[in-house]
XYZ file of C-alpha atoms in Angstrom:
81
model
C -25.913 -3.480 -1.510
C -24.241 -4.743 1.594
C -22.525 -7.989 2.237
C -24.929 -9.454 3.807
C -27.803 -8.605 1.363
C -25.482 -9.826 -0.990
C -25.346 -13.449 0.574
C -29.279 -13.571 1.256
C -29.308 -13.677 -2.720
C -27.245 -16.817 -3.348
C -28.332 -20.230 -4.128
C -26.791 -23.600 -2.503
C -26.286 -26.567 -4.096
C -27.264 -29.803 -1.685
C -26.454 -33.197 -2.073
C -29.441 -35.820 -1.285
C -28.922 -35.013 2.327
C -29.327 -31.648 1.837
C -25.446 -30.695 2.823
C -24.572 -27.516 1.036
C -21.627 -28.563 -1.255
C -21.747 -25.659 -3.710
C -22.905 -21.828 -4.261
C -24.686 -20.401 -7.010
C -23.937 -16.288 -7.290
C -25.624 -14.232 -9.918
C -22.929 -12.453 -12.009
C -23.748 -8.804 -11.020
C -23.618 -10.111 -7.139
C -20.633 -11.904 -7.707
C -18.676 -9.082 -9.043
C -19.509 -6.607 -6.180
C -18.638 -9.166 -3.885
C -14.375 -8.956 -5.741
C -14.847 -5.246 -5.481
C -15.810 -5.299 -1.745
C -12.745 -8.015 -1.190
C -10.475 -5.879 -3.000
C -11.387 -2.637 -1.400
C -10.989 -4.888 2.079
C -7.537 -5.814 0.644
C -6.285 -2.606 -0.369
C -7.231 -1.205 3.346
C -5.409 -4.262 4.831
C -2.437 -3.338 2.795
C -2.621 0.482 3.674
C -2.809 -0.563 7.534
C 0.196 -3.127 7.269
C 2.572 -0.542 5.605
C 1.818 2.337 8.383
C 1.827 -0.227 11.227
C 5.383 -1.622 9.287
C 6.606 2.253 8.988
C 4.468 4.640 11.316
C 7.648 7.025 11.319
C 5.913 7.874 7.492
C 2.713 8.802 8.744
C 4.173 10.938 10.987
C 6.395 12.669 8.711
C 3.460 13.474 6.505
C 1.417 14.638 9.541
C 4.193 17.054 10.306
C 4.544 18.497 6.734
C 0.319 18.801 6.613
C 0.951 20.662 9.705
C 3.853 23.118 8.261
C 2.061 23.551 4.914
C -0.782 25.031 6.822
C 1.252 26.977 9.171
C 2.798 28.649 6.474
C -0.189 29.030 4.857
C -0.426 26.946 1.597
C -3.322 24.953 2.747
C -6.963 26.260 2.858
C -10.316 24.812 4.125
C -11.846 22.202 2.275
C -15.977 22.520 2.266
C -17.775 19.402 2.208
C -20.212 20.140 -0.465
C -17.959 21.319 -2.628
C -16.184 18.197 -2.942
């Protein structure tokens, strides 16, 4: 379920003038909402330590290119993942 479907599914809570002052999420909805943030927070995390260090990204880069130069690497087929 996407974001988005997953907020069309909650409930507000209105006072008398109908201002939303609280949001009721069904469990199941509320815990694949954490697991989207946290998958949104681990990618944040992954893109501040390569823009912090891109010097890393290129060192791996280089030894993915060796390891297949000298032949240790071989080609991965989708559908056999």
């Amino acid at each position: 379920m996407t974001i988005t479907e997953m907020l069309n599914k909650v409930q507000y809570v209105t006072d008398t003038e109908g201002t939303r002052q609280a949001v009721i999420v069904d469990l199941a909805i509320w815990e694949e909402l954490i697991e989207h943030l946290r998958d949104i927070e681990n990618e944040t995390r992954w893109d501040e330590l390569f823009n912090q260090h891109p010097e890393v990204l290129e060192q791996l880069a280089e030894e993915a290119r060796a390891d297949r130069a000298a032949g240790r690497t071989r080609e991965l087929d989708p559908d056999q993942l």
